[in-house]
PDB file of C-alpha atoms in Angstrom:
ATOM      1  CA  MET Q   1     -69.136  34.206 -27.351  1.00 53.00           C
ATOM      2  CA  LEU Q   2     -71.420  35.259 -24.551  1.00 56.00           C
ATOM      3  CA  THR Q   3     -73.943  38.092 -24.777  1.00 56.00           C
ATOM      4  CA  ALA Q   4     -75.643  39.666 -21.829  1.00 56.00           C
ATOM      5  CA  VAL Q   5     -79.406  39.796 -21.908  1.00 57.00           C
ATOM      6  CA  VAL Q   6     -81.014  42.419 -19.725  1.00 54.00           C
ATOM      7  CA  PRO Q   7     -84.499  41.554 -18.565  1.00 56.00           C
ATOM      8  CA  PRO Q   8     -87.096  44.281 -19.243  1.00 55.00           C
ATOM      9  CA  ALA Q   9     -87.823  44.766 -15.529  1.00 54.00           C
ATOM     10  CA  THR Q  10     -84.345  46.185 -14.852  1.00 54.00           C
ATOM     11  CA  VAL Q  11     -84.469  48.902 -17.586  1.00 51.00           C
ATOM     12  CA  ALA Q  12     -85.152  52.289 -16.023  1.00 54.00           C
ATOM     13  CA  ALA Q  13     -88.307  53.890 -17.372  1.00 51.00           C
ATOM     14  CA  PRO Q  14     -88.037  57.558 -18.254  1.00 51.00           C
ATOM     15  CA  ARG Q  15     -89.491  59.881 -15.680  1.00 54.00           C
ATOM     16  CA  VAL Q  16     -92.221  62.230 -16.785  1.00 51.00           C
ATOM     17  CA  ARG Q  17     -93.177  65.279 -14.808  1.00 49.00           C
ATOM     18  CA  LEU Q  18     -96.455  66.949 -15.642  1.00 47.00           C
ATOM     19  CA  LEU Q  19     -96.938  70.594 -14.811  1.00 49.00           C
ATOM     20  CA  ALA Q  20    -100.338  72.171 -14.679  1.00 48.00           C
ATOM     21  CA  PRO Q  21    -100.488  75.701 -16.085  1.00 51.00           C
ATOM     22  CA  THR Q  22    -100.500  78.360 -13.415  1.00 46.00           C
ATOM     23  CA  PRO Q  23    -103.639  80.454 -13.342  1.00 48.00           C
ATOM     24  CA  ALA Q  24    -103.449  84.165 -13.999  1.00 48.00           C
ATOM     25  CA  VAL Q  25    -102.975  86.123 -10.829  1.00 45.00           C
ATOM     26  CA  ALA Q  26    -105.054  89.210 -10.323  1.00 46.00           C
ATOM     27  CA  ALA Q  27    -102.927  92.061  -9.065  1.00 45.00           C
ATOM     28  CA  PRO Q  28    -104.707  94.966  -7.416  1.00 45.00           C
ATOM     29  CA  THR Q  29    -103.908  98.451  -8.616  1.00 48.00           C
ATOM     30  CA  ALA Q  30    -104.161 101.648  -6.691  1.00 49.00           C
ATOM     31  CA  THR Q  31    -106.681 103.273  -8.999  1.00 52.00           C
ATOM     32  CA  GLY Q  32    -108.898 100.632 -10.471  1.00 49.00           C
ATOM     33  CA  PRO Q  33    -109.940  97.024 -10.805  1.00 48.00           C
ATOM     34  CA  ALA Q  34    -107.542  94.099 -10.737  1.00 53.00           C
ATOM     35  CA  VAL Q  35    -105.610  93.401 -13.938  1.00 58.00           C
ATOM     36  CA  GLN Q  36    -105.125  89.824 -15.103  1.00 66.00           C
ATOM     37  CA  VAL Q  37    -101.534  88.873 -15.948  1.00 66.00           C
ATOM     38  CA  PRO Q  38    -101.581  86.663 -19.069  1.00 70.00           C
ATOM     39  CA  PRO Q  39    -100.158  83.222 -18.156  1.00 75.00           C
ATOM     40  CA  THR Q  40     -98.600  82.350 -21.538  1.00 76.00           C
ATOM     41  CA  LEU Q  41     -96.455  84.094 -24.089  1.00 66.00           C
ATOM     42  CA  ALA Q  42     -99.188  83.818 -26.707  1.00 71.00           C
ATOM     43  CA  ALA Q  43    -101.645  85.501 -24.374  1.00 71.00           C
ATOM     44  CA  ARG Q  44     -99.128  88.245 -23.637  1.00 62.00           C
ATOM     45  CA  LEU Q  45     -98.653  88.893 -27.342  1.00 59.00           C
ATOM     46  CA  THR Q  46    -102.371  89.461 -27.766  1.00 63.00           C
ATOM     47  CA  VAL Q  47    -101.974  92.442 -25.442  1.00 58.00           C
ATOM     48  CA  LEU Q  48     -99.677  93.963 -28.061  1.00 56.00           C
ATOM     49  CA  ARG Q  49    -102.183  93.480 -30.862  1.00 58.00           C
ATOM     50  CA  ALA Q  50    -105.692  94.859 -30.754  1.00 56.00           C
ATOM     51  CA  THR Q  51    -108.230  94.285 -33.489  1.00 57.00           C
ATOM     52  CA  ASP Q  52    -111.929  94.991 -33.312  1.00 56.00           C
ATOM     53  CA  ARG Q  53    -113.811  95.734 -36.508  1.00 52.00           C
ATOM     54  CA  SER Q  54    -117.264  94.531 -35.449  1.00 53.00           C
ATOM     55  CA  PRO Q  55    -118.703  97.867 -34.227  1.00 48.00           C
ATOM     56  CA  VAL Q  56    -117.478  99.636 -37.374  1.00 47.00           C
ATOM     57  CA  LEU Q  57    -118.756  97.106 -39.886  1.00 49.00           C
ATOM     58  CA  GLU Q  58    -122.014  96.033 -38.292  1.00 48.00           C
ATOM     59  CA  ALA Q  59    -123.570  95.380 -41.677  1.00 44.00           C
ATOM     60  CA  VAL Q  60    -122.037  94.913 -45.087  1.00 49.00           C
ATOM     61  CA  ASP Q  61    -124.480  97.339 -46.669  1.00 49.00           C
ATOM     62  CA  GLU Q  62    -123.892 100.079 -44.053  1.00 62.00           C
ATOM     63  CA  ASP Q  63    -123.576 103.518 -45.604  1.00 67.00           C
ATOM     64  CA  ARG Q  64    -120.308 105.005 -44.382  1.00 73.00           C
ATOM     65  CA  GLY Q  65    -121.207 108.474 -45.578  1.00 72.00           C
ATOM     66  CA  PRO Q  66    -118.733 110.853 -47.140  1.00 77.00           C
ATOM     67  CA  GLU Q  67    -115.010 110.401 -46.654  1.00 80.00           C
ATOM     68  CA  PRO Q  68    -113.847 112.504 -43.686  1.00 87.00           C
ATOM     69  CA  ALA Q  69    -112.296 115.883 -44.460  1.00 87.00           C
ATOM     70  CA  ALA Q  70    -109.480 115.251 -41.968  1.00 90.00           C
ATOM     71  CA  ASP Q  71    -106.222 114.039 -43.473  1.00 93.00           C
ATOM     72  CA  PRO Q  72    -105.659 110.431 -42.324  1.00 95.00           C
ATOM     73  CA  ALA Q  73    -101.922 111.134 -41.909  1.00 96.00           C
ATOM     74  CA  HIS Q  74    -102.654 113.839 -39.332  1.00 97.00           C
ATOM     75  CA  VAL Q  75    -105.151 111.609 -37.546  1.00 96.00           C
ATOM     76  CA  ALA Q  76    -102.687 108.676 -37.491  1.00 97.00           C
ATOM     77  CA  ARG Q  77     -99.950 110.978 -36.178  1.00 97.00           C
ATOM     78  CA  ALA Q  78    -102.138 112.278 -33.354  1.00 97.00           C
ATOM     79  CA  ILE Q  79    -103.446 108.849 -32.351  1.00 97.00           C
ATOM     80  CA  ALA Q  80     -99.993 107.189 -32.378  1.00 97.00           C
ATOM     81  CA  HIS Q  81     -98.500 110.042 -30.351  1.00 96.00           C
ATOM     82  CA  ALA Q  82    -101.337 109.821 -27.814  1.00 96.00           C
ATOM     83  CA  VAL Q  83    -101.064 106.007 -27.586  1.00 95.00           C
ATOM     84  CA  VAL Q  84     -97.356 106.197 -26.744  1.00 94.00           C
ATOM     85  CA  GLU Q  85     -98.067 108.886 -24.150  1.00 92.00           C
ATOM     86  CA  VAL Q  86    -100.723 106.619 -22.610  1.00 92.00           C
ATOM     87  CA  LEU Q  87     -98.202 103.779 -22.384  1.00 91.00           C
ATOM     88  CA  LEU Q  88     -95.694 106.157 -20.774  1.00 89.00           C
ATOM     89  CA  GLY Q  89     -98.272 107.146 -18.181  1.00 87.00           C
ATOM     90  CA  ARG Q  90     -98.371 110.797 -19.244  1.00 89.00           C
ATOM     91  CA  ARG Q  91    -101.904 110.801 -20.620  1.00 90.00           C
ATOM     92  CA  PRO Q  92    -105.127 109.111 -19.477  1.00 91.00           C
ATOM     93  CA  VAL Q  93    -106.424 106.427 -21.823  1.00 93.00           C
ATOM     94  CA  THR Q  94    -109.928 107.925 -21.634  1.00 93.00           C
ATOM     95  CA  GLN Q  95    -108.846 110.680 -24.015  1.00 94.00           C
ATOM     96  CA  LEU Q  96    -108.653 108.117 -26.834  1.00 95.00           C
ATOM     97  CA  ALA Q  97    -112.110 106.578 -26.382  1.00 93.00           C
ATOM     98  CA  ARG Q  98    -113.763 108.436 -29.253  1.00 92.00           C
ATOM     99  CA  TRP Q  99    -110.938 107.625 -31.690  1.00 94.00           C
ATOM    100  CA  MET Q 100    -111.000 103.826 -31.212  1.00 94.00           C
ATOM    101  CA  THR Q 101    -113.441 100.977 -31.425  1.00 93.00           C
ATOM    102  CA  PRO Q 102    -114.389  99.508 -28.030  1.00 92.00           C
ATOM    103  CA  GLY Q 103    -112.235  96.387 -28.396  1.00 91.00           C
ATOM    104  CA  VAL Q 104    -109.105  98.345 -29.309  1.00 94.00           C
ATOM    105  CA  TYR Q 105    -109.764 100.796 -26.486  1.00 94.00           C
ATOM    106  CA  GLU Q 106    -110.155  98.024 -23.881  1.00 93.00           C
ATOM    107  CA  THR Q 107    -106.976  96.302 -25.049  1.00 93.00           C
ATOM    108  CA  LEU Q 108    -105.024  99.555 -24.868  1.00 94.00           C
ATOM    109  CA  GLN Q 109    -106.445 100.188 -21.411  1.00 93.00           C
ATOM    110  CA  GLY Q 110    -105.261  96.750 -20.246  1.00 92.00           C
ATOM    111  CA  ARG Q 111    -101.805  97.190 -21.741  1.00 91.00           C
ATOM    112  CA  ALA Q 112    -101.434 100.636 -20.151  1.00 91.00           C
ATOM    113  CA  ALA Q 113    -102.357  99.187 -16.748  1.00 91.00           C
ATOM    114  CA  LEU Q 114     -99.843  96.344 -17.134  1.00 89.00           C
ATOM    115  CA  THR Q 115     -97.116  98.739 -18.269  1.00 85.00           C
ATOM    116  CA  ALA Q 116     -97.755 101.067 -15.342  1.00 85.00           C
ATOM    117  CA  ARG Q 117     -97.630  98.149 -12.904  1.00 86.00           C
ATOM    118  CA  VAL Q 118     -94.432  96.682 -14.343  1.00 85.00           C
ATOM    119  CA  LEU Q 119     -92.496  99.918 -14.876  1.00 79.00           C
ATOM    120  CA  GLY Q 120     -93.947 101.857 -11.976  1.00 76.00           C
ATOM    121  CA  PRO Q 121     -94.299 105.620 -12.008  1.00 70.00           C
ATOM    122  CA  ARG Q 122     -92.221 107.145 -14.779  1.00 70.00           C
ATOM    123  CA  ALA Q 123     -90.111 110.180 -14.060  1.00 64.00           C
ATOM    124  CA  ALA Q 124     -90.951 113.225 -16.097  1.00 67.00           C
ATOM    125  CA  GLY Q 125     -88.615 113.482 -19.026  1.00 72.00           C
ATOM    126  CA  ARG Q 126     -88.563 114.478 -22.626  1.00 80.00           C
ATOM    127  CA  GLY Q 127     -91.953 114.056 -24.260  1.00 84.00           C
ATOM    128  CA  ALA Q 128     -92.699 111.661 -27.077  1.00 90.00           C
ATOM    129  CA  ALA Q 129     -92.014 112.903 -30.601  1.00 94.00           C
ATOM    130  CA  VAL Q 130     -93.324 111.535 -33.888  1.00 96.00           C
ATOM    131  CA  ARG Q 131     -90.496 110.975 -36.357  1.00 96.00           C
ATOM    132  CA  ARG Q 132     -92.294 109.651 -39.436  1.00 97.00           C
ATOM    133  CA  VAL Q 133     -95.784 108.823 -40.681  1.00 97.00           C
ATOM    134  CA  ARG Q 134     -96.613 106.628 -43.689  1.00 97.00           C
ATOM    135  CA  VAL Q 135    -100.226 106.203 -44.779  1.00 97.00           C
ATOM    136  CA  CYS Q 136    -101.558 103.851 -47.424  1.00 96.00           C
ATOM    137  CA  ALA Q 137    -105.156 104.008 -48.636  1.00 94.00           C
ATOM    138  CA  VAL Q 138    -106.530 100.465 -48.889  1.00 93.00           C
ATOM    139  CA  GLU Q 139    -110.038 101.526 -49.976  1.00 90.00           C
ATOM    140  CA  PRO Q 140    -111.764 104.912 -50.112  1.00 86.00           C
ATOM    141  CA  HIS Q 141    -112.881 104.525 -46.482  1.00 90.00           C
ATOM    142  CA  VAL Q 142    -109.945 102.468 -45.136  1.00 93.00           C
ATOM    143  CA  CYS Q 143    -106.333 103.523 -44.505  1.00 95.00           C
ATOM    144  CA  GLU Q 144    -103.400 101.801 -42.871  1.00 97.00           C
ATOM    145  CA  ALA Q 145    -100.603 103.775 -41.265  1.00 97.00           C
ATOM    146  CA  GLY Q 146     -97.165 103.134 -39.864  1.00 97.00           C
ATOM    147  CA  VAL Q 147     -95.833 105.695 -37.408  1.00 97.00           C
ATOM    148  CA  VAL Q 148     -92.369 105.925 -35.828  1.00 97.00           C
ATOM    149  CA  VAL Q 149     -92.473 107.527 -32.370  1.00 96.00           C
ATOM    150  CA  ASP Q 150     -89.486 108.383 -30.154  1.00 94.00           C
ATOM    151  CA  ASP Q 151     -90.608 108.211 -26.520  1.00 87.00           C
ATOM    152  CA  GLY Q 152     -87.360 109.535 -25.066  1.00 83.00           C
ATOM    153  CA  VAL Q 153     -86.080 106.119 -24.005  1.00 84.00           C
ATOM    154  CA  ARG Q 154     -86.574 104.106 -27.170  1.00 89.00           C
ATOM    155  CA  VAL Q 155     -88.046 104.376 -30.631  1.00 95.00           C
ATOM    156  CA  ARG Q 156     -91.370 102.604 -31.136  1.00 94.00           C
ATOM    157  CA  ALA Q 157     -93.254 101.521 -34.227  1.00 96.00           C
ATOM    158  CA  VAL Q 158     -97.019 101.983 -34.177  1.00 96.00           C
ATOM    159  CA  ALA Q 159     -99.173 100.369 -36.861  1.00 97.00           C
ATOM    160  CA  LEU Q 160    -102.837 101.224 -37.075  1.00 95.00           C
ATOM    161  CA  ARG Q 161    -105.804 100.794 -39.360  1.00 96.00           C
ATOM    162  CA  LEU Q 162    -108.231 103.669 -39.749  1.00 95.00           C
ATOM    163  CA  GLU Q 163    -111.765 103.220 -41.050  1.00 93.00           C
ATOM    164  CA  THR Q 164    -114.507 105.755 -41.449  1.00 91.00           C
ATOM    165  CA  HIS Q 165    -117.382 105.683 -39.020  1.00 87.00           C
ATOM    166  CA  ARG Q 166    -120.110 108.338 -39.091  1.00 84.00           C
ATOM    167  CA  GLY Q 167    -117.966 110.799 -41.010  1.00 86.00           C
ATOM    168  CA  THR Q 168    -114.769 110.492 -38.935  1.00 90.00           C
ATOM    169  CA  TRP Q 169    -111.680 108.276 -38.817  1.00 93.00           C
ATOM    170  CA  ARG Q 170    -111.613 105.561 -36.174  1.00 93.00           C
ATOM    171  CA  THR Q 171    -108.862 103.102 -35.199  1.00 95.00           C
ATOM    172  CA  THR Q 172    -110.013  99.527 -35.744  1.00 94.00           C
ATOM    173  CA  SER Q 173    -106.649  97.829 -35.362  1.00 94.00           C
ATOM    174  CA  LEU Q 174    -103.593  98.868 -33.357  1.00 95.00           C
ATOM    175  CA  GLU Q 175    -100.167  97.355 -32.840  1.00 94.00           C
ATOM    176  CA  VAL Q 176     -97.451  98.998 -30.760  1.00 93.00           C
ATOM    177  CA  GLY Q 177     -93.876  97.729 -30.808  1.00 87.00           C
TER     178      GLY Q 177
END
C-alpha cells in the first residue's frame, strides 16, 4: 500500500488581509462646525446614550436644597417631547440647555446634527405627541422616567434620569430609541 506524502512547501498558506480602520470623516454642515461621523458601531451607539452626572454631583456632601415643586412627570413629559422635536428638526437644541447637564446637551446636539444630515430637511407634518409617561422615584432627589412619544412617523421610547440641581430638575442621563 502506497501513501502520498505532501511536502510542507507545497501546502498553500492561508491568506490574511489586514484592514486598517477608516478614520472618521468630517462633514461640513450649512450652519455650524463639522460633525464627526463615528467609525464603528460601538461609537455610533454612544450617540444614542448620553450620561453626564459630574456637574450635578460635584461633591458627595453637596446640599441639593429642597425637592423641586415641579412634578417630575410633567418635567419628563416636556423634556422628552422637546428632545423628539429637536431630532425631527422642528426645535432648536439650544432651548434644552438649561434642562440638561453639559455632557447630555452636547451629545444631543451631535445626534441632532447627524440626524439632520442623514435625513435632510423634514417636511412639516403632524407634530410629536406624548402617549405615556412613567416616573419612578429612585431617591428623594432622583427620578427615572420612561416616555413614549409618537413623532408622526414612528413611536419612540425616551428614557431619562432627572436629578435635582439648585432647586430644579435636570436631565443627567438620556436615551432615545
